[in-house]
Tab-separated table of C-alpha atoms in Angstrom:
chain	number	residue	atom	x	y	z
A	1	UNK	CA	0.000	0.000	0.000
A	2	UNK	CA	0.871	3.676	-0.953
A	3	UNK	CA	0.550	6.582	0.735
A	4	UNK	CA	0.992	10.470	0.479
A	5	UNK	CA	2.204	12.201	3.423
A	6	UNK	CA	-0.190	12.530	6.032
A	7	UNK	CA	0.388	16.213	6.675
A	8	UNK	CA	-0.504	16.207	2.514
A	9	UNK	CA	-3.813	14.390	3.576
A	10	UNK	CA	-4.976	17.158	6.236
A	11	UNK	CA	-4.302	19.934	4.540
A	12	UNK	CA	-6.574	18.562	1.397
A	13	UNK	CA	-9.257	17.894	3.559
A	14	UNK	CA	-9.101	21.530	4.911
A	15	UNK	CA	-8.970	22.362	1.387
A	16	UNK	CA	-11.983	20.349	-0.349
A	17	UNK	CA	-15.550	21.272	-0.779
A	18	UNK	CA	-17.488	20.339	2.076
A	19	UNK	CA	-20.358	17.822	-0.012
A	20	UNK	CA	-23.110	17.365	3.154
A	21	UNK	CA	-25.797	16.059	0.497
A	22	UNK	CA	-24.438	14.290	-2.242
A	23	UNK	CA	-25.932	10.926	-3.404
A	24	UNK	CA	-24.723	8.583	-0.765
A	25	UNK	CA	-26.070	8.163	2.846
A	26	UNK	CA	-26.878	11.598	3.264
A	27	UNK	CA	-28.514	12.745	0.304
A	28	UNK	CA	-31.337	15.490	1.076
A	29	UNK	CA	-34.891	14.385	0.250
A	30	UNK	CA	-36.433	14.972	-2.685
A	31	UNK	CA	-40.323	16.660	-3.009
A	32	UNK	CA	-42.269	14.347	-4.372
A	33	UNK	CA	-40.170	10.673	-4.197
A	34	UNK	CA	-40.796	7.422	-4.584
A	35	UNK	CA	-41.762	5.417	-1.744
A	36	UNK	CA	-42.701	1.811	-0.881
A	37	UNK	CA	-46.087	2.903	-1.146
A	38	UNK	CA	-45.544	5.066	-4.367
A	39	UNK	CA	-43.820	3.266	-7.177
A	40	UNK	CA	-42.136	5.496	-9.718
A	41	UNK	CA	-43.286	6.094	-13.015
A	42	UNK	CA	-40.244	6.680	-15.190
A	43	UNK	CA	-40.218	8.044	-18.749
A	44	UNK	CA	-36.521	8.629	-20.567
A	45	UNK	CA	-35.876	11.937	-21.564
A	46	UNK	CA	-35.325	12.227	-25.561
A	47	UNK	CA	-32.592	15.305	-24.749
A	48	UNK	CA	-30.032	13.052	-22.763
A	49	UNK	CA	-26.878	12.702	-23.198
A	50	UNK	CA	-26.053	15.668	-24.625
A	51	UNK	CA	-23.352	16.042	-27.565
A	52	UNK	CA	-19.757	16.166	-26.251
A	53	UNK	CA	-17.453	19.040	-26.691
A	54	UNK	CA	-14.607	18.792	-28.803
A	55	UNK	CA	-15.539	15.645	-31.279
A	56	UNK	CA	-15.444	13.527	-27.775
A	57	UNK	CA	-16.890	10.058	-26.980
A	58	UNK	CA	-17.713	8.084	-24.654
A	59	UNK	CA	-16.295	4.089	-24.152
A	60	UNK	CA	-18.102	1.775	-21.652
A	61	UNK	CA	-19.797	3.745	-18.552
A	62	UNK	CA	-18.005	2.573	-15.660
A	63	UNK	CA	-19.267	4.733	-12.790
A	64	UNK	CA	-22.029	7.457	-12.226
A	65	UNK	CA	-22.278	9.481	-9.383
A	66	UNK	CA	-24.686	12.384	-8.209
A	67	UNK	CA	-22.610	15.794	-6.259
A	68	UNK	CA	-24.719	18.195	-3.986
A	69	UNK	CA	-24.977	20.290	-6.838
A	70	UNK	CA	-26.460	18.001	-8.654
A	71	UNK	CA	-23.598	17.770	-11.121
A	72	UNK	CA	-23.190	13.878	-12.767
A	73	UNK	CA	-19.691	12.090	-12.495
A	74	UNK	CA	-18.773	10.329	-14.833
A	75	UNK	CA	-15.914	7.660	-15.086
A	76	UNK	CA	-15.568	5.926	-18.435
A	77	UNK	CA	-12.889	3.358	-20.489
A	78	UNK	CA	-11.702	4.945	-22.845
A	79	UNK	CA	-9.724	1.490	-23.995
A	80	UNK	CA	-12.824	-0.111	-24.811
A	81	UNK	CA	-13.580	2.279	-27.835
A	82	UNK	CA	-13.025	0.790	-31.446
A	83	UNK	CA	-10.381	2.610	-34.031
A	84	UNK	CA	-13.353	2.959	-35.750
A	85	UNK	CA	-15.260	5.133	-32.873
A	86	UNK	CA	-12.062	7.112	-32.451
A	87	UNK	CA	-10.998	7.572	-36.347
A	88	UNK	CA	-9.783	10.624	-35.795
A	89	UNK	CA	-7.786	9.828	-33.033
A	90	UNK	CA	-5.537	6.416	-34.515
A	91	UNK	CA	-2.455	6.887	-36.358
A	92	UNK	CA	-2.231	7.705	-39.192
A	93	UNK	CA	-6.454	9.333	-38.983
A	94	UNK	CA	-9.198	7.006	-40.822
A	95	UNK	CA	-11.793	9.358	-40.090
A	96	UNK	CA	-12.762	13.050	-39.290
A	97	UNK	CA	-13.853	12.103	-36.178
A	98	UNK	CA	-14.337	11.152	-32.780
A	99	UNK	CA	-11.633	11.430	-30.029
A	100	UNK	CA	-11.893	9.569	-26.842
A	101	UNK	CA	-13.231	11.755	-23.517
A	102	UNK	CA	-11.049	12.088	-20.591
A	103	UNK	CA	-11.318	9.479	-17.941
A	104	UNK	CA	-13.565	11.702	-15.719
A	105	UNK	CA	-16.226	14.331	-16.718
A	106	UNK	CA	-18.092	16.284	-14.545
A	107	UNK	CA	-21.506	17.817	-16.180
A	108	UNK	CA	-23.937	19.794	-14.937
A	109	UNK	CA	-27.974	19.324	-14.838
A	110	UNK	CA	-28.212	20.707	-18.351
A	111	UNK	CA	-25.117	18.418	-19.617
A	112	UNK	CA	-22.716	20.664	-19.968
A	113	UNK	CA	-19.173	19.346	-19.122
A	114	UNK	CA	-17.446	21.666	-16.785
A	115	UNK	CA	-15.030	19.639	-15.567
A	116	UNK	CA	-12.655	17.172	-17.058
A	117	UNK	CA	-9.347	14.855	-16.269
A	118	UNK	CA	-8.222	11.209	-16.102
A	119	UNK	CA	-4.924	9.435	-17.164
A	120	UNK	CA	-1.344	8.903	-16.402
A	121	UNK	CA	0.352	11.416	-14.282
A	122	UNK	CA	3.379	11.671	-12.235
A	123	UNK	CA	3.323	10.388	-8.589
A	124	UNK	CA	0.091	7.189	-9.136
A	125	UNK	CA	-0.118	4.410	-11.536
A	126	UNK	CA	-3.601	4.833	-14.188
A	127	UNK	CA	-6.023	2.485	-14.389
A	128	UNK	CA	-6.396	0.112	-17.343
A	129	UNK	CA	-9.759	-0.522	-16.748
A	130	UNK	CA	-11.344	2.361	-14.969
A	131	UNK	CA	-14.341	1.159	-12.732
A	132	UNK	CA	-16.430	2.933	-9.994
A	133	UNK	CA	-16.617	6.883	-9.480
A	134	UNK	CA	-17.535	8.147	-5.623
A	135	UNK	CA	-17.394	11.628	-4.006
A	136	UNK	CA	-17.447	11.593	-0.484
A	137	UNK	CA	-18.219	13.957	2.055
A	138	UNK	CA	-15.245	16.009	2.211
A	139	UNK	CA	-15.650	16.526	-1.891
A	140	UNK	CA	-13.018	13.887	-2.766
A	141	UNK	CA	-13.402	11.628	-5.549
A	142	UNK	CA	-12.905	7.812	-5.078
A	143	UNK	CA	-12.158	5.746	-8.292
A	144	UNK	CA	-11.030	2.074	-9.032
A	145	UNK	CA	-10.567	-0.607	-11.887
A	146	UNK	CA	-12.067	-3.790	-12.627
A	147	UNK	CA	-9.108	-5.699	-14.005
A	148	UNK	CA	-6.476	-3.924	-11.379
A	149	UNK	CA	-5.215	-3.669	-7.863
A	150	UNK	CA	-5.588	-0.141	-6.719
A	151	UNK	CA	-7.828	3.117	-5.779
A	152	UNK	CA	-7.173	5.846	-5.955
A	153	UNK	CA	-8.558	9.725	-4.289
A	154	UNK	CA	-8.204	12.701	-5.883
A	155	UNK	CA	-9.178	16.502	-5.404
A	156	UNK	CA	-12.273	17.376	-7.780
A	157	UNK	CA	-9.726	19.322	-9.823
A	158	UNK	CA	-7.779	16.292	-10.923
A	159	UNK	CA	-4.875	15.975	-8.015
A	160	UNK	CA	-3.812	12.742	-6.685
A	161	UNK	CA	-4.119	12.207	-2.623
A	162	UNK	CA	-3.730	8.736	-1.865
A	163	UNK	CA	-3.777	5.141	-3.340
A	164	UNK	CA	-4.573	2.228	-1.620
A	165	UNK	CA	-3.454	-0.991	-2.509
A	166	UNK	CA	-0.453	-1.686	-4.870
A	167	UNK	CA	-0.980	-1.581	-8.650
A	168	UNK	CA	-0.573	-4.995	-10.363
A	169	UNK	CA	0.078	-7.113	-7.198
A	170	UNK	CA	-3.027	-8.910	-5.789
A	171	UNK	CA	-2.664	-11.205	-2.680
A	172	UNK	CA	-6.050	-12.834	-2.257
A	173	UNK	CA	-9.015	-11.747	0.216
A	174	UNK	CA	-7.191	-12.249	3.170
A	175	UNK	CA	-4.898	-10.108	2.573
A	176	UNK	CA	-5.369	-6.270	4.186
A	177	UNK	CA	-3.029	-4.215	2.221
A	178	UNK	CA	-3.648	-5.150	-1.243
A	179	UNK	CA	-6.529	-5.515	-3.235
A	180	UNK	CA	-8.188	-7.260	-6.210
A	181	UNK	CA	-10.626	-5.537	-9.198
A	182	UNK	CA	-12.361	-3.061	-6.701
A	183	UNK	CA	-15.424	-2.163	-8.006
A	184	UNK	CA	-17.493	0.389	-6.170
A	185	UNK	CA	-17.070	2.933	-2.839
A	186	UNK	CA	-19.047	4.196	-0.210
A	187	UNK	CA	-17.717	6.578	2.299
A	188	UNK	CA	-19.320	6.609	5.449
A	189	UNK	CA	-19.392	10.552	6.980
A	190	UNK	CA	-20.307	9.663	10.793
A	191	UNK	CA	-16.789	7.612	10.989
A	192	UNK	CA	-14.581	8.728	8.012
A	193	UNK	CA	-14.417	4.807	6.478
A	194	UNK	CA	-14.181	3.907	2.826
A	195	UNK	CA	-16.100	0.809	2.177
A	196	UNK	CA	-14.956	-0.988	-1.163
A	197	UNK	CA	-16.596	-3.689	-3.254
A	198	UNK	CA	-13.176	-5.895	-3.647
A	199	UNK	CA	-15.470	-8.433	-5.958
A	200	UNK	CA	-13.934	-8.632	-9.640
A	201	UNK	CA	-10.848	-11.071	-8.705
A	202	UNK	CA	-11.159	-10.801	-4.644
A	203	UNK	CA	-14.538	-11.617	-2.799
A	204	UNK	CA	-15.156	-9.540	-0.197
A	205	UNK	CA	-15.788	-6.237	1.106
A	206	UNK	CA	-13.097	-4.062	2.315
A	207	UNK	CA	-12.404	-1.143	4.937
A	208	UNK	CA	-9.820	1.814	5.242
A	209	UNK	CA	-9.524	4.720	6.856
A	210	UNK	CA	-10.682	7.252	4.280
A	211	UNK	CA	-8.163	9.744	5.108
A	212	UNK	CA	-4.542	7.411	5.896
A	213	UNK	CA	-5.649	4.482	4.202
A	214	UNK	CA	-5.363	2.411	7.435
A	215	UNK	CA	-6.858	-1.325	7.195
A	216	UNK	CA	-9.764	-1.275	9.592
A	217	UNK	CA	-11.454	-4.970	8.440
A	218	UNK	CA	-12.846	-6.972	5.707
A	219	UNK	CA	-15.650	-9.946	5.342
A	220	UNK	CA	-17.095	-12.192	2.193
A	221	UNK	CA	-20.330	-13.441	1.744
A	222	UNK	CA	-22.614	-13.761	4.961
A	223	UNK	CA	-20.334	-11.837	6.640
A	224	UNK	CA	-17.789	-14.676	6.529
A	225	UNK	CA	-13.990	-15.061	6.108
A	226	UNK	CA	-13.771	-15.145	2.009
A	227	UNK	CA	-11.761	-18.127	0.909
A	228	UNK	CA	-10.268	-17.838	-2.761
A	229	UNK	CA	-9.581	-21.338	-2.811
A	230	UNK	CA	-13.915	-22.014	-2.959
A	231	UNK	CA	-14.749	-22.188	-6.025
A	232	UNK	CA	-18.419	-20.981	-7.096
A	233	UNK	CA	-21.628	-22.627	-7.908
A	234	UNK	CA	-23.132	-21.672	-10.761
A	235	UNK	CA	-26.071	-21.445	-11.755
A	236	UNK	CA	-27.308	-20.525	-8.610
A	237	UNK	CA	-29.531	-22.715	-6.590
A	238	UNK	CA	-31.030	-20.532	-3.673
A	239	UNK	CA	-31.385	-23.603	-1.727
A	240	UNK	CA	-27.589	-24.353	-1.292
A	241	UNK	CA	-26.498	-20.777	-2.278
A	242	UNK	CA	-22.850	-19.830	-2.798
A	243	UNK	CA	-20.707	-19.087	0.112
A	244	UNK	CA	-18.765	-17.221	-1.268
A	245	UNK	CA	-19.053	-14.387	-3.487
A	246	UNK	CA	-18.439	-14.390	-7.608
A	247	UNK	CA	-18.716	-11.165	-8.898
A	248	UNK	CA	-18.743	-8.379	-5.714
A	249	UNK	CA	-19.785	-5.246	-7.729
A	250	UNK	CA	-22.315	-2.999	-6.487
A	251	UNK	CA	-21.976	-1.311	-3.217
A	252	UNK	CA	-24.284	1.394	-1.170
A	253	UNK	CA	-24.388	2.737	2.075
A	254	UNK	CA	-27.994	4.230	3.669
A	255	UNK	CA	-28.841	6.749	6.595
A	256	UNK	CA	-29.587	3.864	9.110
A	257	UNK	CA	-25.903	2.439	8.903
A	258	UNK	CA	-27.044	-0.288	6.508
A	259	UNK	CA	-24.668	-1.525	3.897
A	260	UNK	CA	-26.233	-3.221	0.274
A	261	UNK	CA	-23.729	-5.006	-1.805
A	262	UNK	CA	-24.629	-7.280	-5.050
A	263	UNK	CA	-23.337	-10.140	-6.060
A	264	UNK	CA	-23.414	-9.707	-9.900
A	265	UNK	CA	-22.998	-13.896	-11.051
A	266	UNK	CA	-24.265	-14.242	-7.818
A	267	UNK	CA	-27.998	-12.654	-8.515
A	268	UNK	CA	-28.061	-11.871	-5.403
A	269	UNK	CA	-28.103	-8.348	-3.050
A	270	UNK	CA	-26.854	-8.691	0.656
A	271	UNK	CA	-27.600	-6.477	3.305
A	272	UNK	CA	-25.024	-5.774	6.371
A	273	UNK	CA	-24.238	-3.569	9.653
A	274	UNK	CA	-20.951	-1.882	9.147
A	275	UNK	CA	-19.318	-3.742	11.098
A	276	UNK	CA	-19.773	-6.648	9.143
A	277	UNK	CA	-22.513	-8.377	10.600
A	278	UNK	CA	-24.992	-10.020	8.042
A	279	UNK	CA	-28.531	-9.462	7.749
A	280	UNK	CA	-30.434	-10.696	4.673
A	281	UNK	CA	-30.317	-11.464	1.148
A	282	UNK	CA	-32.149	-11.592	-1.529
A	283	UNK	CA	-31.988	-13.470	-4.921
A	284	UNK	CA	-32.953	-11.521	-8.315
A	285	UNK	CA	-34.159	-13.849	-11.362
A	286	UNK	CA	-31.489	-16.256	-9.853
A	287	UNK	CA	-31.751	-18.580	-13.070
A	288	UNK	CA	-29.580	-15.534	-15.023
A	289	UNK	CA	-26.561	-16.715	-16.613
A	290	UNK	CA	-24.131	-14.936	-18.099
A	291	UNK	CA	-23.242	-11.902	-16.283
A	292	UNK	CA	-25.613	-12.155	-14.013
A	293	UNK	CA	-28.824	-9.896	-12.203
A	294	UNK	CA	-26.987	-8.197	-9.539
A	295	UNK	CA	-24.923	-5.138	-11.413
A	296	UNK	CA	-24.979	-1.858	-9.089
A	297	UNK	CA	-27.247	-0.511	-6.551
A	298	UNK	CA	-28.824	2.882	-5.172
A	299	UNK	CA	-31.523	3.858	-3.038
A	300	UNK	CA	-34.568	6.175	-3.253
A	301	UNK	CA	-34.318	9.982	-2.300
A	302	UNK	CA	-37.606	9.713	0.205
A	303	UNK	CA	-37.163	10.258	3.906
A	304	UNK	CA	-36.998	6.725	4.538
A	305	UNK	CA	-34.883	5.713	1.334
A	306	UNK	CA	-38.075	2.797	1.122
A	307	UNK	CA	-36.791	2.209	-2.213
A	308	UNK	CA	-33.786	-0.016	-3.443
A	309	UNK	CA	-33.222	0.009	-6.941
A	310	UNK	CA	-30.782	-2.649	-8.829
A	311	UNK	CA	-29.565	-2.184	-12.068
A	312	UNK	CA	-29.571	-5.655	-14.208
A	313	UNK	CA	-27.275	-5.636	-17.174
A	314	UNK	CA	-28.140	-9.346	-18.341
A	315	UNK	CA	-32.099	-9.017	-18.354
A	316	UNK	CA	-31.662	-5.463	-18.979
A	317	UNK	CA	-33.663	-4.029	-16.293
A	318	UNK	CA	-34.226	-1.745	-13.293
A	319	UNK	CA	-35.411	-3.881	-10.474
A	320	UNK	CA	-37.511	-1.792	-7.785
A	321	UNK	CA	-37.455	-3.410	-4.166
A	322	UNK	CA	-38.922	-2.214	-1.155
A	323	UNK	CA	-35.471	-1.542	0.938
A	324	UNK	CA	-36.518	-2.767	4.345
A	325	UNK	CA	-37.342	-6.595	3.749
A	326	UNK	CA	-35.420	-7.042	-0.141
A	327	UNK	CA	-39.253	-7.482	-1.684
A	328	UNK	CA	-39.566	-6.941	-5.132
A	329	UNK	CA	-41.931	-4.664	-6.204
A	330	UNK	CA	-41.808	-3.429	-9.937
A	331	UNK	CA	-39.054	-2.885	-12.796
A	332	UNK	CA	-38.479	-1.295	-15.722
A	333	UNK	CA	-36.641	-1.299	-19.162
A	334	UNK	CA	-35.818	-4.191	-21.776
A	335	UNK	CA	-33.322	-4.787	-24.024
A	336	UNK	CA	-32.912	-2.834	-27.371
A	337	UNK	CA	-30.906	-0.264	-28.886
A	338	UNK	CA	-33.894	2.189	-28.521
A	339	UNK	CA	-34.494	5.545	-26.417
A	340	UNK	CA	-35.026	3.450	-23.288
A	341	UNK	CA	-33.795	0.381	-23.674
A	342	UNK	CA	-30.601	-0.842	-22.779
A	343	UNK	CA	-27.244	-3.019	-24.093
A	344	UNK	CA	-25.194	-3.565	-21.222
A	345	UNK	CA	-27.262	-1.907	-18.374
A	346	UNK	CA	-24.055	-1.065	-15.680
A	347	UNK	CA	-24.383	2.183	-13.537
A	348	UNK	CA	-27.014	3.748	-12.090
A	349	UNK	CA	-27.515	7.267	-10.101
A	350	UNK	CA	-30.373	9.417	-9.019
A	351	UNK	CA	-30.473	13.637	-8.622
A	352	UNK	CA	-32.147	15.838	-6.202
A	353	UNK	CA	-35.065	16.275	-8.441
A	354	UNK	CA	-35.520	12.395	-8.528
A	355	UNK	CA	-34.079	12.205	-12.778
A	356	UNK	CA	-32.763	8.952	-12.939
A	357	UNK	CA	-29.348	8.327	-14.865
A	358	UNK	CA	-28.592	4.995	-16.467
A	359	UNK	CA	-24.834	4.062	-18.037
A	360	UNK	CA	-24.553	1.160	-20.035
A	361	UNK	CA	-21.377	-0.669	-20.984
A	362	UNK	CA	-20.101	-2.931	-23.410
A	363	UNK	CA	-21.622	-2.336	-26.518
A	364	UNK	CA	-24.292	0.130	-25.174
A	365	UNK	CA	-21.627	2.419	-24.148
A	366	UNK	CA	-24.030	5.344	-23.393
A	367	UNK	CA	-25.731	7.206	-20.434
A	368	UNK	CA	-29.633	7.570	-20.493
A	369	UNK	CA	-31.888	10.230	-18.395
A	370	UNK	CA	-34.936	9.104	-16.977
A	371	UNK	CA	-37.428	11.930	-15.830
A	372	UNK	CA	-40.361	10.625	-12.928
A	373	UNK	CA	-43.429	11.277	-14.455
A	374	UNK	CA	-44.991	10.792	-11.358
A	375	UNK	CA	-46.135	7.850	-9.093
A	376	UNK	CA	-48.714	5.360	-8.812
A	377	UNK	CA	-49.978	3.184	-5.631
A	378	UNK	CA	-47.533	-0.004	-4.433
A	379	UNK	CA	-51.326	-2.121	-4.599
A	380	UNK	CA	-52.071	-1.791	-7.977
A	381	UNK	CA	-48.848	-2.601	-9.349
A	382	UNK	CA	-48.543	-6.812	-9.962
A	383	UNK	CA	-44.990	-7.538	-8.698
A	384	UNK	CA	-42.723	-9.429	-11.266
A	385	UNK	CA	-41.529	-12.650	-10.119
């Protein structure tokens, strides 16, 4: 594990944006949300995503995050874009355009980039596959990669702070100093700890000290010691399920000190204290194959936060469940090419004035807007199985 100074890591703090209601635990409430009671009604906006500035485009979406401002984060891989996407960009040019966008892009609510940054620098090792974007409550921005060994934090500006873990050396779940494909963040404000989804080649979730990037404990599946050397059962049978984890990807915290991971092979979503103490599951169309149900999570903007929603980029839907007991109640989207469908379905984040933002990977490789049209009662809606 890396480290700047920790003299470097005060005076940032000092120096960052104070985010108090940014999309993760303590996101204000929204007039007029969703609830348990109240299902959304979700129609896609036709203006979203805006043209990018500057012939830009965007590879697979990789992380989407919501600021207090209600500015969208994006974090995107730019190696996953074709010479043919980027023709003006390959040597010698085959076409007049596109380029590939910076790493990290920062737009505001009418999609206008305002900020923008990403790549090699001096003093931290890149990602190769960029994967997960979190600000946390001192304004810092959290990033990882799915086929790496590292995080990183930087200042919104682009400035490196601190890495955790050491890039290209991986030394299993057990192991409290290095990690393996970290997928998704959530930093909790109350006690300063970053909570990482260690789930593409480790299975487990991790803790650090947000500001040092001191080890403060990890657990796997059922709030178990992870053991690399189990290998998984797939398909899933929910009668004997996996205990371990196969794909650890999604990751959010909520206001009552709850912590919702999914499994993404796994189709599965697991509910824990902070401390590591297992709650619940629950199992989402566990006969997927392929990739799997259980992509990334994020929860309502109501008082309550009644809502969980899961993003499914194998059936290509939004799965609606009622937070407190993992019941699902509705869904949304298919699979298509179309102006609400989705190829790839990946990343998921929701605004202040309860627009929903999809981000699709692979070959969807886009971000989609979803406006609430309004609501409609929790009774008349038939759940799907």
């Amino acid at each position: 594990m890396t480290r700047v100074p920790l003299l470097a890591c005060v005076v940032g703090c000092l120096l960052a944006p104070i985010v108090t209601n940014a999309q993760g635990a303590n996101a204000k409430v929204a007039r007029g949300s969703p609830t348990a009671d109240k299902l959304p009604v979700y129609v896609i906006d036709p203006t979203w995503p805006p043209t990018l500035p500057n012939d830009w485009i965007l590879g697979d979406i990789r992380g989407l995050f919501v600021d207090d401002r209600d500015h969208l984060w994006i974090i995107h891989m730019p190696s996953s874009l074709t010479d043919q996407e980027i023709g003006a960009a390959v040597q010698p040019p085959i076409a007049d355009c596109c380029y590939p966008a910076p790493p990290v892009l920062e737009m505001d609510a009418d999609g206008k980039v305002v900020r923008s940054w990403g790549g090699p620098g001096a003093g931290y090792t890149w990602f190769n596959q960029e994967h997960g974007i979190y600000i946390d409550h001192h304004g810092f921005v959290w990033m990882g990669t799915s086929n790496g060994m590292h995080v990183m934090k930087f200042t919104q500006d682009g400035k490196h702070v601190l890495t955790i873990g050491e890039p290209g050396v991986n030394k299993g779940s057990n192991d409290s100093t290095h990690l393996g494909g970290p997928a998704n963040f959530y930093v909790e404000p109350k006690t300063n700890e970053l909570f990482i989804a260690d789930g593409y080649i480790n299975k487990r979730v991790i803790v650090f000290d947000a500001t040092t990037g001191a080890y403060k404990r990890h657990w796997g599946a059922y709030g178990k010691r992870p053991a690399d050397t189990e290998k998984y059962s797939y398909p899933v049978n929910t009668a004997t399920p996996p205990q371990q984890y196969s794909t650890l990807h999604g990751l959010v915290g909520t206001k009552d000190g709850l912590l919702y991971v999914s499994d993404r092979r796994g189709n599965r979503i697991q509910v824990f204290r902070q401390n590591g103490e297992y709650i619940m599951e629950k199992f989402v169309r566990p006969e997927t194959g392929g990739a799997g149900s259980g992509f990334s999570l994020q929860v309502s903007r109501d008082a309550a936060q009644s809502l969980l929603y899961l993003i499914d980029g194998t059936n290509e839907r939004v799965w609606i469940l009622r937070r407190k007991d993992l019941v699902i109640l509705d869904r949304f989207g298919r699979p298509g090419r179309q102006s609400g469908e989705f190829i790839r379905a990946h990343m998921i984040a929701i605004d202040s004035q309860n627009r929903m933002y999809t981000g699709e990977a692979g070959n969807g490789r886009r971000i989609q807007r979803w406006i609430l049209k309004g609501t409609r009662p929790a009774s008349s809606v038939t759940p799907p199985r």
